[in-house]
PDB file of C-alpha atoms in Angstrom:
ATOM      1  CA  UNK A   1     123.150 -35.222  62.142  1.00 90.00           C
ATOM      2  CA  UNK A   2     125.871 -32.845  63.482  1.00 95.00           C
ATOM      3  CA  UNK A   3     128.164 -34.137  66.170  1.00 97.00           C
ATOM      4  CA  UNK A   4     128.065 -31.136  68.488  1.00 97.00           C
ATOM      5  CA  UNK A   5     129.839 -32.669  71.435  1.00 97.00           C
ATOM      6  CA  UNK A   6     132.689 -34.107  69.465  1.00 97.00           C
ATOM      7  CA  UNK A   7     133.307 -30.698  67.636  1.00 98.00           C
ATOM      8  CA  UNK A   8     133.218 -28.886  71.010  1.00 97.00           C
ATOM      9  CA  UNK A   9     135.725 -31.426  72.467  1.00 97.00           C
ATOM     10  CA  UNK A  10     138.077 -30.785  69.565  1.00 98.00           C
ATOM     11  CA  UNK A  11     137.601 -27.080  69.962  1.00 97.00           C
ATOM     12  CA  UNK A  12     138.491 -27.411  73.634  1.00 97.00           C
ATOM     13  CA  UNK A  13     141.644 -29.291  72.906  1.00 97.00           C
ATOM     14  CA  UNK A  14     142.747 -26.615  70.337  1.00 97.00           C
ATOM     15  CA  UNK A  15     141.951 -23.802  72.826  1.00 96.00           C
ATOM     16  CA  UNK A  16     143.971 -25.393  75.597  1.00 95.00           C
ATOM     17  CA  UNK A  17     146.900 -26.144  73.352  1.00 94.00           C
ATOM     18  CA  UNK A  18     146.833 -22.611  72.058  1.00 93.00           C
ATOM     19  CA  UNK A  19     146.682 -21.174  75.589  1.00 91.00           C
ATOM     20  CA  UNK A  20     149.512 -23.418  76.705  1.00 91.00           C
ATOM     21  CA  UNK A  21     151.688 -22.372  73.701  1.00 87.00           C
ATOM     22  CA  UNK A  22     150.909 -18.716  74.432  1.00 84.00           C
ATOM     23  CA  UNK A  23     152.019 -19.148  78.043  1.00 81.00           C
ATOM     24  CA  UNK A  24     155.271 -20.748  76.960  1.00 82.00           C
ATOM     25  CA  UNK A  25     156.093 -17.941  74.418  1.00 75.00           C
ATOM     26  CA  UNK A  26     155.292 -15.466  77.140  1.00 73.00           C
ATOM     27  CA  UNK A  27     157.728 -17.079  79.526  1.00 75.00           C
ATOM     28  CA  UNK A  28     160.202 -17.237  76.819  1.00 69.00           C
ATOM     29  CA  UNK A  29     160.134 -13.556  76.205  1.00 65.00           C
ATOM     30  CA  UNK A  30     160.184 -12.832  79.987  1.00 63.00           C
ATOM     31  CA  UNK A  31     163.244 -15.102  80.394  1.00 62.00           C
ATOM     32  CA  UNK A  32     164.964 -13.519  77.474  1.00 58.00           C
ATOM     33  CA  UNK A  33     164.436 -10.132  78.872  1.00 57.00           C
ATOM     34  CA  UNK A  34     165.606 -11.128  82.340  1.00 58.00           C
ATOM     35  CA  UNK A  35     168.733 -12.828  80.983  1.00 57.00           C
ATOM     36  CA  UNK A  36     169.698  -9.992  78.847  1.00 53.00           C
ATOM     37  CA  UNK A  37     169.362  -7.601  81.800  1.00 53.00           C
ATOM     38  CA  UNK A  38     172.113  -9.559  83.626  1.00 52.00           C
ATOM     39  CA  UNK A  39     172.423  -9.471  87.429  1.00 49.00           C
ATOM     40  CA  UNK A  40     172.816  -5.699  87.584  1.00 48.00           C
ATOM     41  CA  UNK A  41     176.575  -5.649  88.438  1.00 42.00           C
ATOM     42  CA  UNK A  42     177.779  -4.862  84.894  1.00 43.00           C
ATOM     43  CA  UNK A  43     176.531  -3.891  81.537  1.00 42.00           C
ATOM     44  CA  UNK A  44     177.380  -6.983  79.713  1.00 39.00           C
ATOM     45  CA  UNK A  45     175.249 -10.036  79.251  1.00 40.00           C
ATOM     46  CA  UNK A  46     176.419 -13.292  80.976  1.00 37.00           C
ATOM     47  CA  UNK A  47     177.885 -15.916  78.619  1.00 39.00           C
ATOM     48  CA  UNK A  48     174.924 -18.257  79.317  1.00 38.00           C
ATOM     49  CA  UNK A  49     172.530 -15.571  78.119  1.00 38.00           C
ATOM     50  CA  UNK A  50     170.907 -15.721  74.667  1.00 35.00           C
ATOM     51  CA  UNK A  51     172.170 -12.509  72.925  1.00 38.00           C
ATOM     52  CA  UNK A  52     171.473 -10.394  69.869  1.00 38.00           C
ATOM     53  CA  UNK A  53     174.602  -8.287  69.506  1.00 36.00           C
ATOM     54  CA  UNK A  54     174.985  -5.476  67.057  1.00 44.00           C
ATOM     55  CA  UNK A  55     177.417  -6.556  64.294  1.00 42.00           C
ATOM     56  CA  UNK A  56     178.988  -3.111  64.343  1.00 45.00           C
ATOM     57  CA  UNK A  57     179.725  -3.120  68.124  1.00 43.00           C
ATOM     58  CA  UNK A  58     183.259  -3.379  69.300  1.00 43.00           C
ATOM     59  CA  UNK A  59     182.578  -4.063  72.850  1.00 42.00           C
ATOM     60  CA  UNK A  60     183.846  -7.417  74.145  1.00 41.00           C
ATOM     61  CA  UNK A  61     181.757  -9.957  76.074  1.00 43.00           C
ATOM     62  CA  UNK A  62     182.643 -10.807  79.628  1.00 42.00           C
ATOM     63  CA  UNK A  63     181.768 -14.243  81.239  1.00 45.00           C
ATOM     64  CA  UNK A  64     183.098 -17.248  82.852  1.00 43.00           C
ATOM     65  CA  UNK A  65     183.813 -19.087  79.430  1.00 44.00           C
ATOM     66  CA  UNK A  66     185.185 -16.106  77.562  1.00 44.00           C
ATOM     67  CA  UNK A  67     188.232 -14.016  78.266  1.00 46.00           C
ATOM     68  CA  UNK A  68     188.433 -10.226  77.657  1.00 47.00           C
ATOM     69  CA  UNK A  69     190.942  -9.609  74.746  1.00 49.00           C
ATOM     70  CA  UNK A  70     193.907  -7.445  75.401  1.00 50.00           C
ATOM     71  CA  UNK A  71     194.392  -4.136  73.777  1.00 48.00           C
ATOM     72  CA  UNK A  72     195.418  -4.706  70.122  1.00 50.00           C
ATOM     73  CA  UNK A  73     193.931  -8.278  70.007  1.00 52.00           C
ATOM     74  CA  UNK A  74     191.073  -9.044  67.632  1.00 51.00           C
ATOM     75  CA  UNK A  75     187.677  -9.328  69.316  1.00 48.00           C
ATOM     76  CA  UNK A  76     185.696 -12.559  68.834  1.00 49.00           C
ATOM     77  CA  UNK A  77     182.354 -12.218  67.266  1.00 47.00           C
ATOM     78  CA  UNK A  78     179.617 -14.506  66.370  1.00 45.00           C
ATOM     79  CA  UNK A  79     178.808 -15.022  62.751  1.00 44.00           C
ATOM     80  CA  UNK A  80     175.595 -13.447  61.524  1.00 44.00           C
ATOM     81  CA  UNK A  81     173.733 -13.652  58.234  1.00 40.00           C
ATOM     82  CA  UNK A  82     170.812 -11.590  56.894  1.00 46.00           C
ATOM     83  CA  UNK A  83     167.810 -13.554  56.010  1.00 48.00           C
ATOM     84  CA  UNK A  84     165.352 -12.758  53.300  1.00 48.00           C
ATOM     85  CA  UNK A  85     163.172 -10.834  55.772  1.00 51.00           C
ATOM     86  CA  UNK A  86     165.789  -8.385  56.673  1.00 50.00           C
ATOM     87  CA  UNK A  87     166.936  -9.404  60.156  1.00 48.00           C
ATOM     88  CA  UNK A  88     169.968 -11.147  61.258  1.00 47.00           C
ATOM     89  CA  UNK A  89     169.905 -14.781  62.370  1.00 48.00           C
ATOM     90  CA  UNK A  90     172.793 -15.254  64.810  1.00 46.00           C
ATOM     91  CA  UNK A  91     174.319 -18.431  65.821  1.00 48.00           C
ATOM     92  CA  UNK A  92     177.365 -19.715  67.552  1.00 46.00           C
ATOM     93  CA  UNK A  93     180.599 -20.957  65.846  1.00 45.00           C
ATOM     94  CA  UNK A  94     179.080 -24.252  64.927  1.00 42.00           C
ATOM     95  CA  UNK A  95     175.952 -22.750  63.414  1.00 45.00           C
ATOM     96  CA  UNK A  96     173.602 -23.352  66.332  1.00 45.00           C
ATOM     97  CA  UNK A  97     171.795 -20.767  68.579  1.00 48.00           C
ATOM     98  CA  UNK A  98     173.797 -19.683  71.609  1.00 50.00           C
ATOM     99  CA  UNK A  99     173.517 -22.203  74.440  1.00 45.00           C
ATOM    100  CA  UNK A 100     171.085 -21.511  77.396  1.00 48.00           C
ATOM    101  CA  UNK A 101     168.122 -22.811  79.199  1.00 49.00           C
ATOM    102  CA  UNK A 102     165.764 -21.908  76.356  1.00 52.00           C
ATOM    103  CA  UNK A 103     165.451 -20.073  73.058  1.00 56.00           C
ATOM    104  CA  UNK A 104     165.144 -16.347  73.312  1.00 59.00           C
ATOM    105  CA  UNK A 105     162.610 -15.271  70.721  1.00 60.00           C
ATOM    106  CA  UNK A 106     164.598 -12.058  70.053  1.00 61.00           C
ATOM    107  CA  UNK A 107     167.585 -14.175  68.786  1.00 68.00           C
ATOM    108  CA  UNK A 108     165.499 -15.699  66.019  1.00 74.00           C
ATOM    109  CA  UNK A 109     165.118 -14.134  62.696  1.00 83.00           C
ATOM    110  CA  UNK A 110     162.037 -12.514  61.463  1.00 85.00           C
ATOM    111  CA  UNK A 111     161.550 -15.177  58.818  1.00 85.00           C
ATOM    112  CA  UNK A 112     161.719 -17.874  61.513  1.00 86.00           C
ATOM    113  CA  UNK A 113     159.250 -16.133  63.744  1.00 85.00           C
ATOM    114  CA  UNK A 114     156.755 -15.581  60.778  1.00 89.00           C
ATOM    115  CA  UNK A 115     157.125 -19.128  59.761  1.00 90.00           C
ATOM    116  CA  UNK A 116     156.449 -20.386  63.320  1.00 88.00           C
ATOM    117  CA  UNK A 117     153.238 -18.234  63.561  1.00 89.00           C
ATOM    118  CA  UNK A 118     152.012 -19.140  60.128  1.00 92.00           C
ATOM    119  CA  UNK A 119     152.710 -22.935  60.675  1.00 95.00           C
ATOM    120  CA  UNK A 120     151.283 -23.223  64.186  1.00 93.00           C
ATOM    121  CA  UNK A 121     148.135 -21.174  63.668  1.00 94.00           C
ATOM    122  CA  UNK A 122     147.635 -22.709  60.275  1.00 96.00           C
ATOM    123  CA  UNK A 123     147.770 -26.209  61.626  1.00 96.00           C
ATOM    124  CA  UNK A 124     145.430 -25.379  64.336  1.00 97.00           C
ATOM    125  CA  UNK A 125     143.045 -23.927  61.719  1.00 97.00           C
ATOM    126  CA  UNK A 126     143.243 -27.096  59.661  1.00 97.00           C
ATOM    127  CA  UNK A 127     142.446 -29.105  62.876  1.00 97.00           C
ATOM    128  CA  UNK A 128     139.264 -27.097  63.379  1.00 97.00           C
ATOM    129  CA  UNK A 129     138.224 -27.285  59.682  1.00 97.00           C
ATOM    130  CA  UNK A 130     138.702 -30.993  59.664  1.00 98.00           C
ATOM    131  CA  UNK A 131     136.527 -31.223  62.824  1.00 98.00           C
ATOM    132  CA  UNK A 132     133.915 -29.087  60.939  1.00 98.00           C
ATOM    133  CA  UNK A 133     133.837 -31.504  58.059  1.00 97.00           C
ATOM    134  CA  UNK A 134     133.970 -34.710  60.201  1.00 97.00           C
ATOM    135  CA  UNK A 135     131.333 -33.697  62.743  1.00 97.00           C
ATOM    136  CA  UNK A 136     128.988 -32.243  60.001  1.00 97.00           C
ATOM    137  CA  UNK A 137     128.654 -28.783  61.510  1.00 97.00           C
ATOM    138  CA  UNK A 138     126.377 -26.702  59.264  1.00 97.00           C
ATOM    139  CA  UNK A 139     127.978 -23.549  57.780  1.00 97.00           C
ATOM    140  CA  UNK A 140     125.277 -21.266  59.139  1.00 96.00           C
ATOM    141  CA  UNK A 141     126.393 -22.214  62.697  1.00 97.00           C
ATOM    142  CA  UNK A 142     129.776 -20.889  61.857  1.00 97.00           C
ATOM    143  CA  UNK A 143     128.357 -17.675  60.301  1.00 97.00           C
ATOM    144  CA  UNK A 144     129.200 -18.814  56.852  1.00 97.00           C
ATOM    145  CA  UNK A 145     127.068 -18.454  53.634  1.00 97.00           C
ATOM    146  CA  UNK A 146     127.809 -19.146  50.104  1.00 95.00           C
ATOM    147  CA  UNK A 147     126.420 -16.155  48.217  1.00 96.00           C
ATOM    148  CA  UNK A 148     127.750 -12.995  46.530  1.00 97.00           C
ATOM    149  CA  UNK A 149     125.742 -10.694  48.758  1.00 97.00           C
ATOM    150  CA  UNK A 150     127.429 -12.404  51.799  1.00 97.00           C
ATOM    151  CA  UNK A 151     130.907 -11.730  50.432  1.00 97.00           C
ATOM    152  CA  UNK A 152     130.151  -8.094  49.440  1.00 97.00           C
ATOM    153  CA  UNK A 153     128.460  -7.237  52.793  1.00 97.00           C
ATOM    154  CA  UNK A 154     131.185  -9.172  54.644  1.00 97.00           C
ATOM    155  CA  UNK A 155     133.951  -7.075  53.071  1.00 98.00           C
ATOM    156  CA  UNK A 156     132.159  -3.872  53.365  1.00 98.00           C
ATOM    157  CA  UNK A 157     131.135  -4.031  57.000  1.00 97.00           C
ATOM    158  CA  UNK A 158     134.283  -5.813  57.944  1.00 98.00           C
ATOM    159  CA  UNK A 159     136.276  -2.909  56.532  1.00 98.00           C
ATOM    160  CA  UNK A 160     134.224  -0.375  58.409  1.00 98.00           C
ATOM    161  CA  UNK A 161     134.482  -2.328  61.635  1.00 97.00           C
ATOM    162  CA  UNK A 162     138.167  -2.930  61.225  1.00 97.00           C
ATOM    163  CA  UNK A 163     139.016   0.703  60.762  1.00 97.00           C
ATOM    164  CA  UNK A 164     136.810   1.889  63.676  1.00 96.00           C
ATOM    165  CA  UNK A 165     138.231  -0.837  65.992  1.00 95.00           C
ATOM    166  CA  UNK A 166     141.832  -0.086  64.923  1.00 93.00           C
ATOM    167  CA  UNK A 167     141.333   3.576  66.047  1.00 92.00           C
ATOM    168  CA  UNK A 168     139.635   2.677  69.262  1.00 89.00           C
ATOM    169  CA  UNK A 169     142.318   0.054  69.924  1.00 84.00           C
ATOM    170  CA  UNK A 170     145.100   2.732  69.495  1.00 85.00           C
ATOM    171  CA  UNK A 171     143.288   5.339  71.580  1.00 84.00           C
ATOM    172  CA  UNK A 172     142.544   2.819  74.356  1.00 78.00           C
ATOM    173  CA  UNK A 173     146.204   1.569  74.480  1.00 74.00           C
ATOM    174  CA  UNK A 174     147.571   5.317  74.592  1.00 79.00           C
ATOM    175  CA  UNK A 175     145.154   6.209  77.365  1.00 76.00           C
ATOM    176  CA  UNK A 176     146.100   3.192  79.383  1.00 71.00           C
ATOM    177  CA  UNK A 177     149.829   3.902  78.924  1.00 73.00           C
ATOM    178  CA  UNK A 178     149.199   7.520  80.136  1.00 74.00           C
ATOM    179  CA  UNK A 179     148.007   6.057  83.475  1.00 71.00           C
ATOM    180  CA  UNK A 180     151.140   3.908  83.907  1.00 70.00           C
ATOM    181  CA  UNK A 181     149.948   0.622  82.429  1.00 68.00           C
ATOM    182  CA  UNK A 182     152.408  -1.363  80.320  1.00 64.00           C
ATOM    183  CA  UNK A 183     151.860  -2.207  76.792  1.00 64.00           C
ATOM    184  CA  UNK A 184     154.513  -4.648  75.488  1.00 62.00           C
ATOM    185  CA  UNK A 185     154.951  -4.350  71.747  1.00 72.00           C
ATOM    186  CA  UNK A 186     158.102  -6.526  71.469  1.00 72.00           C
ATOM    187  CA  UNK A 187     156.375  -9.320  69.551  1.00 73.00           C
ATOM    188  CA  UNK A 188     155.063  -6.851  66.861  1.00 82.00           C
ATOM    189  CA  UNK A 189     158.435  -5.361  66.528  1.00 83.00           C
ATOM    190  CA  UNK A 190     160.090  -8.684  66.034  1.00 83.00           C
ATOM    191  CA  UNK A 191     157.573  -9.792  63.499  1.00 86.00           C
ATOM    192  CA  UNK A 192     157.988  -6.677  61.434  1.00 89.00           C
ATOM    193  CA  UNK A 193     159.981  -7.387  58.329  1.00 90.00           C
ATOM    194  CA  UNK A 194     162.737  -5.369  56.903  1.00 87.00           C
ATOM    195  CA  UNK A 195     162.196  -5.997  53.206  1.00 91.00           C
ATOM    196  CA  UNK A 196     159.455  -5.750  50.622  1.00 93.00           C
ATOM    197  CA  UNK A 197     159.340  -9.597  50.427  1.00 93.00           C
ATOM    198  CA  UNK A 198     158.934  -9.832  54.047  1.00 92.00           C
ATOM    199  CA  UNK A 199     156.031  -7.454  54.159  1.00 95.00           C
ATOM    200  CA  UNK A 200     154.359  -9.391  51.270  1.00 95.00           C
ATOM    201  CA  UNK A 201     154.647 -12.560  53.244  1.00 94.00           C
ATOM    202  CA  UNK A 202     153.276 -10.935  56.437  1.00 95.00           C
ATOM    203  CA  UNK A 203     150.371  -9.056  54.890  1.00 96.00           C
ATOM    204  CA  UNK A 204     149.264 -11.712  52.251  1.00 96.00           C
ATOM    205  CA  UNK A 205     150.083 -14.884  54.235  1.00 96.00           C
ATOM    206  CA  UNK A 206     150.769 -14.586  57.937  1.00 95.00           C
ATOM    207  CA  UNK A 207     148.123 -11.965  58.930  1.00 96.00           C
ATOM    208  CA  UNK A 208     145.180 -13.669  56.940  1.00 97.00           C
ATOM    209  CA  UNK A 209     146.035 -17.013  58.624  1.00 97.00           C
ATOM    210  CA  UNK A 210     145.988 -15.454  62.127  1.00 96.00           C
ATOM    211  CA  UNK A 211     142.709 -13.698  61.329  1.00 97.00           C
ATOM    212  CA  UNK A 212     140.976 -16.689  59.950  1.00 98.00           C
ATOM    213  CA  UNK A 213     142.183 -19.124  62.843  1.00 97.00           C
ATOM    214  CA  UNK A 214     141.371 -16.810  65.669  1.00 96.00           C
ATOM    215  CA  UNK A 215     137.945 -15.863  64.367  1.00 98.00           C
ATOM    216  CA  UNK A 216     137.189 -19.472  63.670  1.00 98.00           C
ATOM    217  CA  UNK A 217     138.190 -20.535  67.191  1.00 97.00           C
ATOM    218  CA  UNK A 218     137.121 -17.635  69.348  1.00 97.00           C
ATOM    219  CA  UNK A 219     133.940 -16.516  67.462  1.00 98.00           C
ATOM    220  CA  UNK A 220     132.692 -19.105  65.000  1.00 98.00           C
ATOM    221  CA  UNK A 221     133.313 -22.070  67.154  1.00 98.00           C
ATOM    222  CA  UNK A 222     133.180 -21.033  70.802  1.00 97.00           C
ATOM    223  CA  UNK A 223     130.089 -18.683  70.068  1.00 98.00           C
ATOM    224  CA  UNK A 224     128.407 -19.701  66.841  1.00 98.00           C
ATOM    225  CA  UNK A 225     128.617 -23.598  67.115  1.00 98.00           C
ATOM    226  CA  UNK A 226     128.144 -23.717  70.957  1.00 97.00           C
ATOM    227  CA  UNK A 227     125.023 -21.444  70.945  1.00 97.00           C
ATOM    228  CA  UNK A 228     123.528 -23.291  67.874  1.00 96.00           C
ATOM    229  CA  UNK A 229     124.214 -26.810  69.246  1.00 95.00           C
ATOM    230  CA  UNK A 230     123.419 -26.351  73.012  1.00 96.00           C
ATOM    231  CA  UNK A 231     121.074 -23.333  73.106  1.00 94.00           C
ATOM    232  CA  UNK A 232     123.489 -21.324  75.143  1.00 96.00           C
ATOM    233  CA  UNK A 233     123.193 -17.490  75.302  1.00 97.00           C
ATOM    234  CA  UNK A 234     125.608 -16.164  72.609  1.00 97.00           C
ATOM    235  CA  UNK A 235     126.234 -13.140  74.910  1.00 97.00           C
ATOM    236  CA  UNK A 236     127.342 -15.340  77.752  1.00 97.00           C
ATOM    237  CA  UNK A 237     129.740 -17.173  75.316  1.00 97.00           C
ATOM    238  CA  UNK A 238     130.975 -13.840  74.074  1.00 98.00           C
ATOM    239  CA  UNK A 239     132.180 -13.114  77.606  1.00 97.00           C
ATOM    240  CA  UNK A 240     133.870 -16.493  78.014  1.00 96.00           C
ATOM    241  CA  UNK A 241     135.486 -16.341  74.500  1.00 97.00           C
ATOM    242  CA  UNK A 242     136.757 -12.794  75.158  1.00 96.00           C
ATOM    243  CA  UNK A 243     138.367 -13.840  78.488  1.00 95.00           C
ATOM    244  CA  UNK A 244     140.179 -16.717  76.530  1.00 94.00           C
ATOM    245  CA  UNK A 245     141.067 -14.316  73.707  1.00 94.00           C
ATOM    246  CA  UNK A 246     142.725 -11.914  76.218  1.00 91.00           C
ATOM    247  CA  UNK A 247     144.558 -14.586  78.006  1.00 89.00           C
ATOM    248  CA  UNK A 248     145.951 -15.886  74.731  1.00 86.00           C
ATOM    249  CA  UNK A 249     147.542 -12.395  74.119  1.00 80.00           C
ATOM    250  CA  UNK A 250     149.171 -12.127  77.525  1.00 70.00           C
ATOM    251  CA  UNK A 251     152.494 -11.528  75.913  1.00 69.00           C
ATOM    252  CA  UNK A 252     151.203  -7.983  75.202  1.00 69.00           C
ATOM    253  CA  UNK A 253     151.444  -7.099  78.926  1.00 68.00           C
ATOM    254  CA  UNK A 254     148.620  -5.921  81.306  1.00 70.00           C
ATOM    255  CA  UNK A 255     147.242  -3.179  78.889  1.00 71.00           C
ATOM    256  CA  UNK A 256     147.354  -5.639  75.946  1.00 74.00           C
ATOM    257  CA  UNK A 257     145.392  -8.262  77.897  1.00 82.00           C
ATOM    258  CA  UNK A 258     142.691  -5.600  78.758  1.00 83.00           C
ATOM    259  CA  UNK A 259     142.495  -3.906  75.400  1.00 82.00           C
ATOM    260  CA  UNK A 260     142.649  -7.313  73.566  1.00 87.00           C
ATOM    261  CA  UNK A 261     139.687  -8.705  75.845  1.00 90.00           C
ATOM    262  CA  UNK A 262     137.593  -5.679  75.135  1.00 91.00           C
ATOM    263  CA  UNK A 263     138.443  -5.973  71.466  1.00 92.00           C
ATOM    264  CA  UNK A 264     137.516  -9.634  71.533  1.00 94.00           C
ATOM    265  CA  UNK A 265     134.137  -8.752  72.991  1.00 97.00           C
ATOM    266  CA  UNK A 266     133.358  -6.129  70.407  1.00 97.00           C
ATOM    267  CA  UNK A 267     134.325  -8.643  67.717  1.00 97.00           C
ATOM    268  CA  UNK A 268     132.070 -11.133  69.400  1.00 98.00           C
ATOM    269  CA  UNK A 269     129.231  -8.646  69.466  1.00 98.00           C
ATOM    270  CA  UNK A 270     129.811  -7.900  65.743  1.00 98.00           C
ATOM    271  CA  UNK A 271     129.674 -11.679  65.007  1.00 98.00           C
ATOM    272  CA  UNK A 272     126.480 -12.105  66.964  1.00 98.00           C
ATOM    273  CA  UNK A 273     124.749  -9.069  65.422  1.00 97.00           C
ATOM    274  CA  UNK A 274     125.758  -9.668  61.899  1.00 97.00           C
ATOM    275  CA  UNK A 275     125.826 -13.436  61.975  1.00 97.00           C
ATOM    276  CA  UNK A 276     128.886 -13.180  59.636  1.00 98.00           C
ATOM    277  CA  UNK A 277     132.118 -15.005  60.017  1.00 98.00           C
ATOM    278  CA  UNK A 278     133.554 -12.959  57.126  1.00 98.00           C
ATOM    279  CA  UNK A 279     132.883  -9.667  58.698  1.00 98.00           C
ATOM    280  CA  UNK A 280     134.905 -10.409  61.812  1.00 98.00           C
ATOM    281  CA  UNK A 281     137.770 -12.018  59.768  1.00 98.00           C
ATOM    282  CA  UNK A 282     138.099  -8.818  57.621  1.00 98.00           C
ATOM    283  CA  UNK A 283     137.841  -6.617  60.643  1.00 98.00           C
ATOM    284  CA  UNK A 284     140.415  -8.682  62.592  1.00 97.00           C
ATOM    285  CA  UNK A 285     142.907  -8.596  59.585  1.00 98.00           C
ATOM    286  CA  UNK A 286     142.673  -4.930  59.150  1.00 97.00           C
ATOM    287  CA  UNK A 287     143.364  -4.238  62.873  1.00 96.00           C
ATOM    288  CA  UNK A 288     146.417  -6.271  62.709  1.00 94.00           C
ATOM    289  CA  UNK A 289     147.583  -5.069  59.367  1.00 97.00           C
ATOM    290  CA  UNK A 290     147.084  -1.334  60.166  1.00 95.00           C
ATOM    291  CA  UNK A 291     149.152  -1.770  63.437  1.00 92.00           C
ATOM    292  CA  UNK A 292     152.035  -3.181  61.524  1.00 94.00           C
ATOM    293  CA  UNK A 293     151.985  -0.824  58.596  1.00 95.00           C
ATOM    294  CA  UNK A 294     151.433   2.359  60.650  1.00 93.00           C
ATOM    295  CA  UNK A 295     153.865   1.581  63.405  1.00 89.00           C
ATOM    296  CA  UNK A 296     156.482  -0.600  61.961  1.00 89.00           C
ATOM    297  CA  UNK A 297     156.558   0.417  58.242  1.00 90.00           C
ATOM    298  CA  UNK A 298     155.868   4.173  58.569  1.00 87.00           C
ATOM    299  CA  UNK A 299     156.979   4.588  62.316  1.00 87.00           C
ATOM    300  CA  UNK A 300     153.915   6.729  63.032  1.00 87.00           C
ATOM    301  CA  UNK A 301     152.749   7.187  66.666  1.00 81.00           C
ATOM    302  CA  UNK A 302     149.655   9.341  65.914  1.00 79.00           C
ATOM    303  CA  UNK A 303     148.004   8.635  69.262  1.00 74.00           C
ATOM    304  CA  UNK A 304     151.198   9.134  71.344  1.00 73.00           C
ATOM    305  CA  UNK A 305     150.174  12.609  72.492  1.00 70.00           C
ATOM    306  CA  UNK A 306     147.621  10.896  74.733  1.00 66.00           C
ATOM    307  CA  UNK A 307     150.268   8.977  76.585  1.00 67.00           C
ATOM    308  CA  UNK A 308     151.668  12.276  78.148  1.00 67.00           C
TER     309      UNK A 308
END
């Protein structure tokens, strides 16, 4: 007999943990931005700031712990190295990140950021999958079937839904930007690789992990399992899960929260109507993959005309 209460309890722990980590990441980005901006009295970051300095720059740092070199003297520079993902990983003279109150995500290499995302969300997914097995949750409550037609239909309708939602997502974000609402794309830019190997890791490993975990949590667990085990309206659960989904993407700014919340509700509706976990996983993956490839790989801003 399925242990519905136990599974929901584990799901709640995973959800809260994810939202806490999301808030901490959002705070880290905000702190990094404010520190790099300085106090407005000069154009140089303070010595306690976490910095990403162009290796070709010849400007000297100013701060209480570093003197400005005189004319003709060599400038001090922090060592840097290119990782396999095409972005510099800068450290201090002892091989450690620059000191400060926290770690500025912008100072991390793309490889480190991708590994962090893959490991954290992969572990959360394993916890949920372990809970499914331990509590005996039936596969159909998660929207999973083991048949050829299920796979074929899932890939087909997931592809259609993913493309349509990607286009809608782009248009919605552009219209919102036109009316003065911010849309922070810093995280996507930081995760974008600079090499072929990096793109393979992103598209083949990291993005599939994100799609599987987030759909397992926000759609399969919070909607499918709860509605099946406790006879709660799936549409009510769709609203609740979409709000949680939006809050978990707070790092994307006010527009990102609204657009992601609406996107989450549409994905929830697709899950309810089709009853298929695979459909929403494929759709979710395509939305993310298209955003990265179109914006970061080919640098195309096809909907930017709507922002003006």
